[in-house]
Amino acid sequence: MPMLLLLFLLLSLVGLNDSSPPPQPVSCTNDTSDCTVTNAYGAFPDSSICHAANVAYPSTEQELVAAVAAAVAAKRKVKASTRYSHSIPKLVCPGGNDGTIISTVRLNRTVRIDAEKRLMTVESGMVVADLIGVAGKAGWSLPHTPYWYGLTIGGVLATGAHGSSLWGKGGALHEYVVGLRIVTPAPPSQGFAMVRELNAGHPDLDAAKVSLGVLGVISQVTLALQPLFKRSVTFVDRDESDLPAKVTVWGHLYEFGDIKWLPQERKVVYRKDDRVGVSSPGNGLRDSPIFRALPTSTIVAARAQAERLEKNGTDGERCEAQRQLAATDEMEAYGFTNNGVNFTGYPVVGLQHRMQASGSCIHSPEDGLQTSCTWDPRIHGLFNYNSGFSVPLSMAAAFIADVQRLRDLSPAAFCALYSSAGMYMRYVKASSAYLGKPEDAVDFDLIYFRSRTPGTPRVYADVIDEVEQIALRKYGGVPHWGKNRNSAFEGAIAKYPGAAKFLEVKNRYDPDGIFSSEWSDQVLGIKGSPSIVMKRCAIDGLCICSDDSHCAPELGYFCRPGKVYKQARVCAFEGVTTSS
Ligand SMILES: Cc1cc2nc3c(=O)[nH]c(=O)nc-3n(C[C@H](O)[C@H](O)[C@H](O)COP(=O)(O)OP(=O)(O)OC[C@H]3O[C@@H](n4cnc5c(N)ncnc54)[C@H](O)[C@@H]3O)c2cc1C
Ligand SMILES: *[C@@H]1O[C@H](CO)[C@@H](O)[C@H](O)[C@H]1NC(C)=O
Ligand SMILES: *[C@@H]1O[C@H](CO)[C@@H](O)[C@H](O)[C@H]1NC(C)=O
Ligand SMILES: *[C@@H]1O[C@H](CO)[C@@H](O)[C@H](O)[C@H]1NC(C)=O
Ligand SMILES: *[C@@H]1O[C@H](CO)[C@@H](O)[C@H](O)[C@H]1NC(C)=O
């Protein structure tokens, strides 16, 4: 079958080195004025476009202070933007249409590495790939980062981005921050902007470590290092029968453990991943297939196949596509090689900075878009939603049991996750950061098709949306600040016991809300709601439906209770009635 061959090809192409790095998120019609800003997908959840009056590219802290001061003096709204801007929600937009964007792309240097104190200070625009590379070369490790390394330290902190661990301080990068310098507004008498230095133990660090970018622009970050170590990784397949019990213990058993679940196949892939001594033999490397550059023609064809699977594919075809993807991933050892070239068997042992994250598609020189990251908006390639939510660890078993019941009622529905071959689970610990995780949690990631035409129903959206509502509404889960569609943020801030303290710091640092936007006010519960209620809003995840018009009744989609969680409200397909 050509379709399967194609999806197979997509994931099995290795060793492509030339590619176009992702585009810059800011573009201006007139040098540095009259600008738009977007994210790495070129699309926010509500399909809107963000405008700003101008952009500044400071390359020193002094220039950063001047840029903030100029914007504050002109009473413009401000937001930092980053090299590639990978957050999905509208975090990066300055409020209104005539704000200022301060890009951190030129703030990407290592300030110092203090070997004695085991500290590393970097500028906030430094990309995670460079951060872990510089540390590794100097003989140091950062224990946890997101798995995709095309993010900046400033952006990662803003959204609480993470890897996976329940050990020590857990899997979130912000837990390893021991100090930072942030530029905030100041009264005219102090020149409109000031640098605040938050050292270890400063109470405001718990606000600034996960800030949604609303406190000011972080200039420098100091991270606690660990002596260089290696990791030993093995993937094991199991059936799902004891998954509810396993999920609560797996993160305690292995320092970097995680789990992939294919509900349709009743199969689980457990990652055993532990720290080993730096002298253990092995030069392993992770180069995740989903973060590699591929030929544009392959990506475009894969997107066309996904569109066909949505439009008129059968359950059997979608499930087969998912099986093929899972089989290819497994055969490719999820992108791990034992020596940087070939996979010869588990365990794969390698240095932390070669194993913790990947993203080779950002690295290569411009090649006129012959190859690129698969989601590069310039080629109309893959386009997916990414729901990411953390369920309290104490609730994870019950949540999974509910999803299993839903799967039993709707056996083929989970093949709608064919783009990612299942659900990913990672561990994050409770944080002292006010907007960090309120409790130890399992973070679930679901990736599924997004149409380029707003308001287009998706296959089995009712089931996938019910899973999300079970997590967020029945089990008290919280959405990842840097992922998700609007509806996931409804009521989220109420689940953070530290929210009031966060707002106190925000009001003190930025009383006029220079760094606040419509979106940040909505998610922080300051003003308005993150949901957008209109015709077909639930189809695009902009609202949770409360009326049939929020679905697409004319196409046979109606607002109905969930199958397992009756309080859920989802757009279910019931067919079109012939009588008017
Ligand atoms: C392909 C892909 C893979 C991903 N993988 C993971 C993963 O493994 N784990 C995970 O947890 N998340 C992951 N994410 C989500 C991602 O980590 C977050 O959205 C992250 O915040 C994006 O970082 P960025 O540098 O691109 O920041 P941006 O998205 O550009 O910015 C995010 C916010 O931070 C603010 N900001 C940025 N820099 C500063 C600064 N210096 N000072 C103040 N505010 C600032 C911006 O104004 C904005 O509000 C992934 C996303 C994608 C698209
Ligand atoms: C372009 O920007 C310059 C300042 O950088 C300004 O003087 C000029 O008016 C702008 N032109 C337009 C068409 O906006
Ligand atoms: C910083 O960015 C510049 C310009 O994009 C790049 O040439 C340089 O290599 C980067 N520096 C580091 C340390 O990553
Ligand atoms: C599905 O749609 C494609 C093009 O959109 C068409 O070529 C194909 O024949 C259709 N298949 C079925 C089974 O309807
Ligand atoms: C990788 O495998 C190929 C094919 O088996 C072999 O020719 C090559 O020498 C291997 N390379 C390394 C570095 O092991």
XYZ file of C-alpha atoms and ligand atoms in Angstrom:
689
model
C 0.000 0.000 0.000
C 1.638 3.274 -1.053
C 0.374 5.177 1.966
C 2.015 2.824 4.417
C 5.181 2.733 2.437
C 5.306 6.485 2.573
C 4.814 6.768 6.314
C 7.411 4.074 6.704
C 9.835 5.953 4.499
C 9.232 9.158 6.403
C 10.521 7.724 9.629
C 13.237 5.506 8.249
C 15.253 8.104 6.413
C 18.429 8.685 8.306
C 21.639 10.554 7.873
C 20.300 13.630 6.104
C 22.505 16.489 7.081
C 21.544 19.403 4.877
C 18.451 21.274 5.826
C 16.945 24.659 6.301
C 16.803 25.698 9.939
C 13.380 26.853 11.156
C 12.430 30.410 10.195
C 12.709 33.410 12.497
C 9.352 34.061 14.159
C 9.450 37.855 13.651
C 9.115 39.559 10.289
C 8.800 43.261 9.602
C 7.789 45.142 6.494
C 10.111 48.038 7.243
C 13.443 46.890 8.706
C 12.542 46.756 12.411
C 9.087 48.304 12.328
C 5.587 47.193 11.320
C 6.087 43.588 12.392
C 4.249 40.315 12.847
C 5.248 37.557 15.231
C 4.227 33.925 15.152
C 5.320 30.537 16.509
C 7.211 27.623 14.959
C 4.023 26.267 13.389
C 3.156 29.649 11.904
C -0.246 29.365 13.592
C -1.675 29.996 17.031
C -4.636 27.881 18.218
C -7.143 30.579 17.210
C -5.503 31.108 13.787
C -4.994 34.815 14.514
C -1.943 36.859 13.540
C -0.025 39.039 15.986
C 1.123 42.514 15.049
C 3.674 44.717 16.773
C 4.965 48.189 16.074
C 8.631 47.253 16.216
C 11.304 44.778 17.181
C 14.611 45.230 19.012
C 17.604 42.885 18.862
C 19.727 43.660 21.940
C 23.061 41.883 22.102
C 24.049 42.966 25.616
C 22.193 43.411 28.881
C 22.739 47.162 28.555
C 21.009 47.175 25.169
C 18.247 45.039 26.633
C 17.680 47.586 29.411
C 17.586 50.366 26.793
C 15.045 48.451 24.694
C 12.743 47.857 27.670
C 13.118 51.497 28.778
C 12.238 52.808 25.308
C 9.096 50.682 25.174
C 8.033 51.590 28.717
C 8.619 55.309 28.057
C 6.496 55.048 24.905
C 3.833 53.126 26.880
C 4.078 50.178 24.516
C 3.294 46.597 25.497
C 6.347 44.307 25.351
C 7.123 40.609 24.893
C 10.330 38.674 24.463
C 10.575 36.465 21.406
C 13.111 33.706 20.877
C 15.146 32.146 18.091
C 12.470 29.676 16.938
C 9.449 30.314 19.224
C 8.083 26.838 19.888
C 5.223 27.607 22.240
C 1.874 26.796 20.728
C -0.409 29.304 22.573
C -0.241 33.062 21.979
C 2.348 33.682 24.681
C 4.719 35.550 22.413
C 2.302 38.284 21.291
C 2.659 41.684 22.948
C -0.725 43.051 23.988
C -2.677 45.076 21.454
C -1.380 45.609 17.928
C 1.336 48.197 18.466
C 3.633 46.672 21.049
C 7.361 46.017 21.012
C 9.016 42.657 20.485
C 12.399 42.149 22.100
C 14.152 39.260 20.420
C 16.660 37.296 22.473
C 18.457 35.757 19.471
C 21.581 37.825 20.037
C 21.614 37.111 23.772
C 23.083 33.648 23.339
C 26.459 33.638 25.073
C 27.886 31.693 27.959
C 28.597 34.284 30.656
C 30.664 32.038 32.940
C 31.158 28.537 34.233
C 32.195 28.432 37.887
C 33.709 24.965 38.354
C 34.208 25.387 42.068
C 30.609 26.286 42.767
C 29.327 24.059 39.925
C 27.379 26.905 38.377
C 26.862 27.989 34.800
C 25.505 31.392 33.806
C 24.158 31.929 30.298
C 22.236 34.599 28.451
C 18.540 33.857 28.174
C 18.378 33.434 24.396
C 20.769 30.506 24.415
C 19.334 27.471 22.685
C 19.167 24.283 24.790
C 21.325 22.459 22.209
C 24.148 24.964 22.782
C 23.566 25.076 26.529
C 24.013 21.341 27.049
C 26.795 21.218 24.451
C 28.855 23.940 26.154
C 28.308 22.364 29.583
C 29.203 18.902 28.294
C 32.415 20.083 26.639
C 33.442 21.694 29.920
C 32.762 18.426 31.759
C 29.357 19.208 33.230
C 25.806 17.929 32.903
C 22.412 19.510 33.274
C 20.234 16.739 34.618
C 16.976 17.610 32.820
C 15.854 19.437 29.700
C 12.944 19.041 27.286
C 13.543 16.287 24.713
C 13.495 18.794 21.827
C 16.523 21.069 22.051
C 15.473 23.849 19.656
C 14.186 25.895 22.605
C 15.823 28.709 24.536
C 16.485 28.744 28.248
C 14.270 31.857 28.589
C 11.384 30.187 26.770
C 11.740 26.915 28.657
C 11.575 28.769 31.982
C 8.554 30.783 30.915
C 6.408 27.682 30.353
C 7.875 25.231 32.878
C 9.106 22.898 30.134
C 10.558 19.597 31.245
C 12.043 16.185 30.609
C 11.080 13.241 32.828
C 12.023 12.426 36.408
C 10.666 11.933 39.916
C 14.115 11.798 41.439
C 15.729 14.717 43.237
C 14.042 17.933 42.167
C 12.328 16.210 39.237
C 12.226 16.580 35.469
C 11.637 20.339 34.990
C 14.607 22.495 33.952
C 13.525 25.420 36.137
C 14.225 23.343 39.254
C 17.943 23.708 38.516
C 17.869 27.513 38.322
C 19.700 29.077 41.252
C 19.675 32.684 40.140
C 18.717 35.010 37.335
C 18.793 38.609 36.181
C 15.565 40.080 34.864
C 14.895 43.468 33.278
C 11.617 44.961 34.440
C 9.861 48.309 34.039
C 10.869 51.068 36.472
C 9.541 54.540 37.297
C 10.690 57.441 35.045
C 12.959 58.628 37.872
C 14.869 55.346 37.516
C 15.069 55.502 33.732
C 11.964 53.413 32.893
C 13.758 50.045 33.222
C 15.894 48.252 35.792
C 17.803 45.024 36.277
C 16.731 42.889 39.216
C 19.181 40.299 40.378
C 17.536 37.312 42.026
C 20.122 35.169 43.766
C 19.673 31.766 45.378
C 17.122 31.996 48.144
C 15.525 35.219 46.868
C 11.789 34.763 47.411
C 10.894 36.226 43.976
C 12.781 33.395 42.244
C 9.713 31.221 42.732
C 7.796 33.678 40.550
C 10.528 34.277 37.965
C 11.437 30.607 37.405
C 8.104 29.969 35.633
C 6.732 33.349 34.618
C 4.851 33.062 31.288
C 7.071 35.993 30.301
C 4.896 38.505 32.186
C 7.428 39.784 34.732
C 9.982 41.274 32.360
C 12.745 40.001 30.087
C 15.144 37.548 31.701
C 18.670 38.576 30.792
C 20.809 35.833 32.346
C 20.162 32.528 34.058
C 22.423 30.662 36.497
C 22.023 26.894 36.585
C 23.331 24.280 39.020
C 25.554 21.777 37.240
C 26.381 18.194 38.007
C 29.616 16.420 37.141
C 29.406 14.854 33.689
C 27.618 11.506 33.742
C 26.431 8.917 31.278
C 23.055 7.322 30.830
C 22.057 3.782 30.025
C 18.822 3.429 28.065
C 16.752 0.335 27.276
C 13.226 0.189 25.855
C 11.017 -2.728 26.826
C 7.632 -3.714 25.374
C 4.862 -4.968 27.651
C 1.148 -5.472 27.377
C -0.937 -2.820 29.123
C -2.661 -5.029 31.713
C -0.731 -3.619 34.682
C -0.178 -0.117 33.290
C -2.353 1.635 35.921
C -0.188 0.136 38.662
C 3.084 0.567 36.781
C 2.586 4.248 35.996
C 2.784 5.209 39.666
C 6.010 3.270 40.316
C 7.957 3.544 37.025
C 9.187 7.053 37.664
C 10.574 5.964 41.028
C 12.360 2.937 39.592
C 14.394 4.741 36.898
C 15.838 8.221 37.212
C 14.911 9.226 33.625
C 12.109 6.717 33.064
C 9.204 7.470 30.767
C 6.366 5.561 29.116
C 4.730 5.399 25.705
C 1.274 3.867 25.510
C -0.518 2.615 22.415
C -4.072 2.144 23.724
C -5.278 0.629 20.453
C -2.587 -2.043 20.537
C -2.919 -2.540 24.298
C 0.838 -2.150 24.269
C 3.257 -0.115 26.388
C 6.881 0.815 25.711
C 8.702 1.469 28.974
C 11.955 3.401 28.963
C 14.465 2.151 31.505
C 16.894 4.997 31.737
C 19.432 5.403 34.494
C 22.587 7.302 35.330
C 25.851 5.369 35.010
C 29.452 6.337 35.624
C 31.201 8.508 33.094
C 33.766 5.767 32.465
C 31.142 3.193 31.424
C 31.839 2.183 27.829
C 29.557 3.638 25.158
C 29.271 6.696 22.944
C 25.522 6.606 22.423
C 23.583 9.383 20.722
C 19.936 10.300 20.558
C 18.677 11.722 17.270
C 14.935 11.417 17.516
C 13.350 10.688 14.109
C 10.597 13.255 14.693
C 13.166 16.039 15.159
C 15.277 15.206 12.096
C 15.249 17.111 8.848
C 13.493 15.353 5.988
C 13.161 16.139 2.293
C 10.339 18.574 1.723
C 8.755 16.273 -0.854
C 8.552 13.459 1.722
C 7.012 15.740 4.338
C 4.457 17.183 1.930
C 3.470 13.693 0.777
C 3.116 12.518 4.384
C 0.829 15.469 5.074
C -1.259 14.615 2.027
C -1.635 11.064 3.329
C -2.686 12.354 6.764
C -5.268 14.587 5.107
C -6.612 11.632 3.193
C -6.742 9.475 6.332
C -8.834 12.183 7.974
C -11.093 12.750 5.003
C -11.987 9.238 3.925
C -9.572 6.819 5.614
C -11.003 3.756 7.329
C -10.370 2.669 10.920
C -8.278 -0.127 9.509
C -6.083 2.233 7.509
C -5.483 4.630 10.393
C -4.728 1.769 12.769
C -2.364 0.241 10.225
C -0.600 3.590 9.778
C -0.178 3.809 13.546
C 1.145 0.239 13.766
C 3.645 0.911 10.998
C 4.889 4.058 12.688
C 5.261 2.249 16.011
C 7.097 -0.611 14.312
C 9.459 1.776 12.514
C 10.170 3.680 15.731
C 10.955 0.441 17.481
C 13.174 -0.813 14.678
C 15.060 2.475 14.733
C 15.496 2.268 18.496
C 13.602 5.573 18.817
C 16.575 7.344 17.273
C 19.228 6.011 19.635
C 22.507 4.686 18.269
C 25.292 3.068 20.252
C 28.102 5.021 18.586
C 26.437 7.965 16.881
C 25.920 5.972 13.678
C 24.502 2.485 14.214
C 22.168 0.821 16.660
C 23.547 -2.525 17.712
C 21.436 -3.306 20.775
C 20.347 -2.191 24.247
C 21.437 -0.764 26.515
C 22.545 2.368 24.708
C 25.128 4.087 26.911
C 26.253 7.632 26.229
C 27.080 11.017 27.685
C 24.169 12.916 29.181
C 24.329 15.838 26.756
C 24.239 13.442 23.777
C 21.345 11.454 25.235
C 19.033 13.950 26.954
C 17.647 15.833 23.962
C 17.856 16.076 20.194
C 16.720 18.160 17.236
C 19.146 17.794 14.366
C 16.802 19.666 12.000
C 17.849 22.995 13.544
C 21.525 22.461 12.866
C 22.017 22.435 9.197
C 22.824 25.183 6.744
C 20.226 26.838 4.528
C 19.455 24.680 1.517
C 16.526 26.564 0.045
C 13.973 24.394 1.840
C 14.892 21.167 0.126
C 14.833 19.675 3.611
C 13.493 21.029 6.890
C 11.900 20.256 10.247
C 8.655 18.441 9.449
C 6.480 21.229 10.908
C 8.166 24.110 9.059
C 5.269 26.390 8.056
C 6.981 27.489 4.833
C 6.487 24.077 3.227
C 2.928 23.326 4.400
C 4.211 20.146 6.008
C 2.939 18.340 9.079
C 0.398 20.303 11.095
C -0.823 18.815 14.349
C -2.345 19.701 17.669
C -0.358 18.912 20.779
C -2.337 18.511 23.992
C -0.041 18.297 27.006
C -1.419 18.002 30.520
C -0.158 16.821 33.895
C -2.313 14.503 35.974
C -1.443 14.250 39.684
C 0.630 11.105 40.207
C -1.882 9.945 42.811
C -4.623 10.070 40.136
C -2.665 8.647 37.202
C -3.797 5.033 37.718
C -7.477 6.021 37.864
C -7.066 8.267 34.832
C -5.511 5.468 32.791
C -8.238 3.058 33.876
C -10.839 5.559 32.611
C -9.032 5.885 29.287
C -8.958 2.091 29.018
C -12.751 2.000 29.548
C -13.155 4.645 26.866
C -10.933 2.647 24.536
C -13.008 -0.482 25.164
C -16.135 1.438 24.136
C -14.473 3.000 21.075
C -11.827 0.528 19.979
C -10.532 2.275 16.863
C -10.672 5.836 18.201
C -7.131 5.902 19.524
C -5.813 5.284 16.026
C -6.549 8.995 15.618
C -3.176 9.336 17.371
C -1.525 7.870 14.272
C 0.771 10.907 13.898
C 2.595 10.025 17.116
C 1.775 6.350 17.568
C 0.188 6.770 20.961
C 0.355 8.762 24.183
C 3.575 9.780 25.891
C 4.001 9.997 29.651
C 6.732 11.828 31.505
C 7.280 12.636 35.159
C 7.481 16.068 36.741
C 7.720 16.814 40.455
C 5.817 19.285 42.583
C 7.548 22.655 42.422
C 8.090 25.595 44.716
C 7.675 27.777 41.604
C 4.277 29.451 41.867
C 3.295 28.420 38.333
C 5.184 25.104 38.431
C 3.376 21.802 38.999
C 1.286 21.941 42.190
C 1.849 18.182 42.836
C 4.027 15.330 41.600
C 2.517 14.506 38.245
C 2.525 12.435 35.105
C 2.594 14.641 32.034
C 0.658 13.213 29.068
C 1.323 14.246 25.478
C -1.186 13.663 22.679
C -0.446 14.638 19.098
C -3.200 14.609 16.512
C -4.181 16.038 13.161
C -4.999 19.729 12.759
C -6.776 20.893 9.615
C -5.553 24.043 7.895
C -9.192 25.036 7.498
C -10.618 26.184 10.853
C -13.896 24.519 11.780
C -13.171 21.216 10.015
C -14.248 18.211 12.138
C -11.589 15.613 12.992
C -11.948 11.861 13.116
C -12.796 10.692 16.671
C -12.313 14.185 18.092
C -15.037 13.308 20.625
C -12.897 10.568 22.180
C -9.637 12.503 22.200
C -11.409 15.563 23.647
C -13.012 13.381 26.333
C -9.568 12.093 27.358
C -8.430 15.696 27.779
C -11.492 16.650 29.820
C -11.138 13.565 32.055
C -7.570 14.629 32.827
C -8.246 18.328 33.366
C -11.714 18.269 34.910
C -12.175 14.913 36.653
C -8.638 14.390 37.932
C -7.482 17.966 38.498
C -4.812 17.986 35.782
C -3.095 21.171 34.621
C -2.247 22.119 31.032
C 1.360 22.622 29.872
C 1.687 26.408 29.552
C 3.488 26.066 26.199
C 1.153 23.577 24.478
C -2.594 23.017 24.068
C -5.657 24.658 22.593
C -7.533 27.463 24.334
C -10.158 25.347 26.108
C -7.508 23.466 28.122
C -6.657 26.663 30.017
C -10.214 27.304 31.211
C -10.052 27.364 35.018
C -6.427 26.199 35.088
C -5.054 29.017 37.224
C -7.397 28.087 40.095
C -5.428 24.847 40.489
C -2.233 26.718 41.445
C -2.055 27.465 45.177
C 0.785 29.918 44.450
C -1.168 31.979 41.899
C -1.903 34.853 44.285
C 1.769 35.113 45.247
C 2.707 35.113 41.588
C 0.311 37.991 40.897
C 1.714 39.925 43.849
C 5.202 39.771 42.303
C 3.820 40.628 38.864
C 2.066 43.728 40.253
C 5.214 44.814 42.025
C 7.508 44.303 39.007
C 5.174 45.504 36.293
C 2.280 47.480 37.837
C 1.126 48.787 34.463
C 1.046 45.374 32.804
C 3.566 46.313 30.108
C 4.500 42.621 29.773
C 0.894 41.420 29.924
C -1.224 40.610 26.913
C -4.863 39.678 26.334
C -3.779 36.011 26.434
C -1.737 36.234 29.642
C -4.561 38.140 31.353
C -6.992 35.410 30.288
C -4.927 32.432 31.453
C -3.900 34.157 34.696
C -7.556 34.892 35.485
C -6.975 38.647 35.486
C -9.374 39.550 32.718
C -11.536 37.546 30.335
C -11.534 33.856 29.500
C -9.103 31.845 27.378
C -12.062 30.209 25.632
C -13.473 31.739 22.477
C -17.169 30.976 22.193
C -18.524 31.040 18.662
C -19.873 28.746 15.972
C -17.816 25.530 15.744
C -15.480 26.659 18.547
C -15.377 23.171 20.103
C -14.284 21.657 16.791
C -11.047 23.643 17.054
C -10.659 23.294 20.822
C -11.321 26.995 21.352
C -14.173 26.167 23.744
C -15.811 23.171 25.377
C -19.211 22.892 23.723
C -22.378 23.764 25.579
C -24.548 24.081 22.491
C -24.786 22.156 19.218
C -23.737 25.272 17.318
C -20.312 24.977 18.989
C -19.930 21.748 17.006
C -21.107 21.363 13.404
C -24.727 20.198 13.459
C -25.087 20.810 9.723
C -22.359 18.194 9.215
C -23.829 15.811 11.801
C -21.694 16.802 14.833
C -23.622 17.563 18.037
C -22.630 18.564 21.566
C -22.985 15.403 23.692
C -21.877 14.057 27.094
C -18.759 11.888 27.242
C -19.041 8.110 27.090
C -17.125 7.419 30.318
C -17.083 10.843 31.964
C -20.655 12.023 31.641
C -19.771 15.602 32.636
C -17.545 15.904 29.581
C -19.003 17.770 26.603
C -17.711 16.766 23.203
C -18.695 17.054 19.554
C -20.002 13.597 18.608
C -20.821 12.491 15.076
C -24.391 11.291 14.766
C -24.900 11.662 11.043
C -26.900 14.155 9.057
C -30.688 13.876 9.213
C -32.298 14.073 5.813
C -35.410 16.035 6.837
C -34.757 19.741 7.247
C 8.507 20.293 18.508
C 8.277 20.677 19.940
C 8.819 19.905 20.956
C 8.639 20.245 22.289
N 9.169 19.440 23.246
C 8.934 19.707 24.550
C 9.416 18.849 25.602
O 10.089 17.841 25.362
N 9.105 19.181 26.882
C 8.381 20.288 27.185
O 8.112 20.533 28.362
N 7.939 21.116 26.230
C 8.183 20.854 24.933
N 7.681 21.689 23.977
C 7.044 22.943 24.403
C 8.150 24.012 24.559
O 9.149 23.520 25.386
C 7.723 25.276 25.237
O 6.655 25.789 24.557
C 8.873 26.296 25.393
O 8.455 27.288 26.276
C 9.258 26.978 24.110
O 10.486 27.674 24.291
P 10.948 28.793 23.273
O 12.355 29.104 23.597
O 10.616 28.395 21.900
O 10.090 30.048 23.770
P 8.909 30.862 23.079
O 7.839 29.922 22.706
O 9.434 31.739 22.041
O 8.457 31.776 24.292
C 7.625 31.298 25.327
C 7.283 32.429 26.288
O 8.465 32.775 26.980
C 8.691 34.156 26.901
N 10.136 34.367 26.930
C 11.046 33.825 26.096
N 12.282 34.250 26.430
C 12.141 35.059 27.508
C 13.031 35.809 28.290
N 14.337 35.813 28.052
N 12.530 36.539 29.308
C 11.218 36.551 29.558
N 10.316 35.869 28.848
C 10.770 35.123 27.828
C 8.039 34.582 25.610
O 7.718 35.951 25.621
C 6.806 33.721 25.620
O 5.842 34.325 26.431
C 7.865 21.384 22.631
C 7.300 22.160 21.623
C 7.491 21.818 20.289
C 6.845 22.653 19.227
C 10.143 52.907 8.107
O 10.891 53.089 9.299
C 11.520 54.354 9.455
C 12.264 54.361 10.772
O 12.936 53.166 10.966
C 10.473 55.463 9.435
O 11.121 56.694 9.474
C 9.621 55.348 8.187
O 8.570 56.269 8.268
C 9.034 53.941 8.054
N 8.293 53.826 6.814
C 7.084 53.301 6.753
C 6.453 53.215 5.398
O 6.493 52.911 7.741
C 24.739 32.976 18.726
O 24.017 33.317 17.578
C 24.859 33.689 16.498
C 24.002 34.281 15.408
O 22.871 33.487 15.147
C 25.647 32.469 16.063
O 26.470 32.766 14.967
C 26.483 31.991 17.230
O 27.126 30.789 16.912
C 25.629 31.770 18.469
N 26.480 31.565 19.603
C 26.349 30.554 20.434
C 27.293 30.505 21.573
O 25.498 29.726 20.280
C -10.419 9.125 -0.856
O -10.104 10.407 -1.377
C -9.107 10.382 -2.366
C -8.775 11.817 -2.776
O -9.256 12.752 -1.888
C -9.618 9.598 -3.571
O -8.606 9.538 -4.548
C -9.971 8.185 -3.099
O -10.561 7.466 -4.179
C -10.938 8.222 -1.952
N -11.133 6.868 -1.467
C -12.316 6.396 -1.107
C -12.319 4.972 -0.585
O -13.337 7.052 -1.160
C 27.594 1.222 10.683
O 27.029 0.136 9.995
C 27.462 0.029 8.654
C 26.655 -1.074 7.982
O 26.576 -2.202 8.799
C 28.957 -0.235 8.638
O 29.409 -0.319 7.311
C 29.669 0.917 9.344
O 31.042 0.651 9.431
C 29.100 1.126 10.745
N 29.689 2.344 11.293
C 30.091 2.452 12.533
C 30.737 3.743 12.936
O 29.944 1.566 13.348
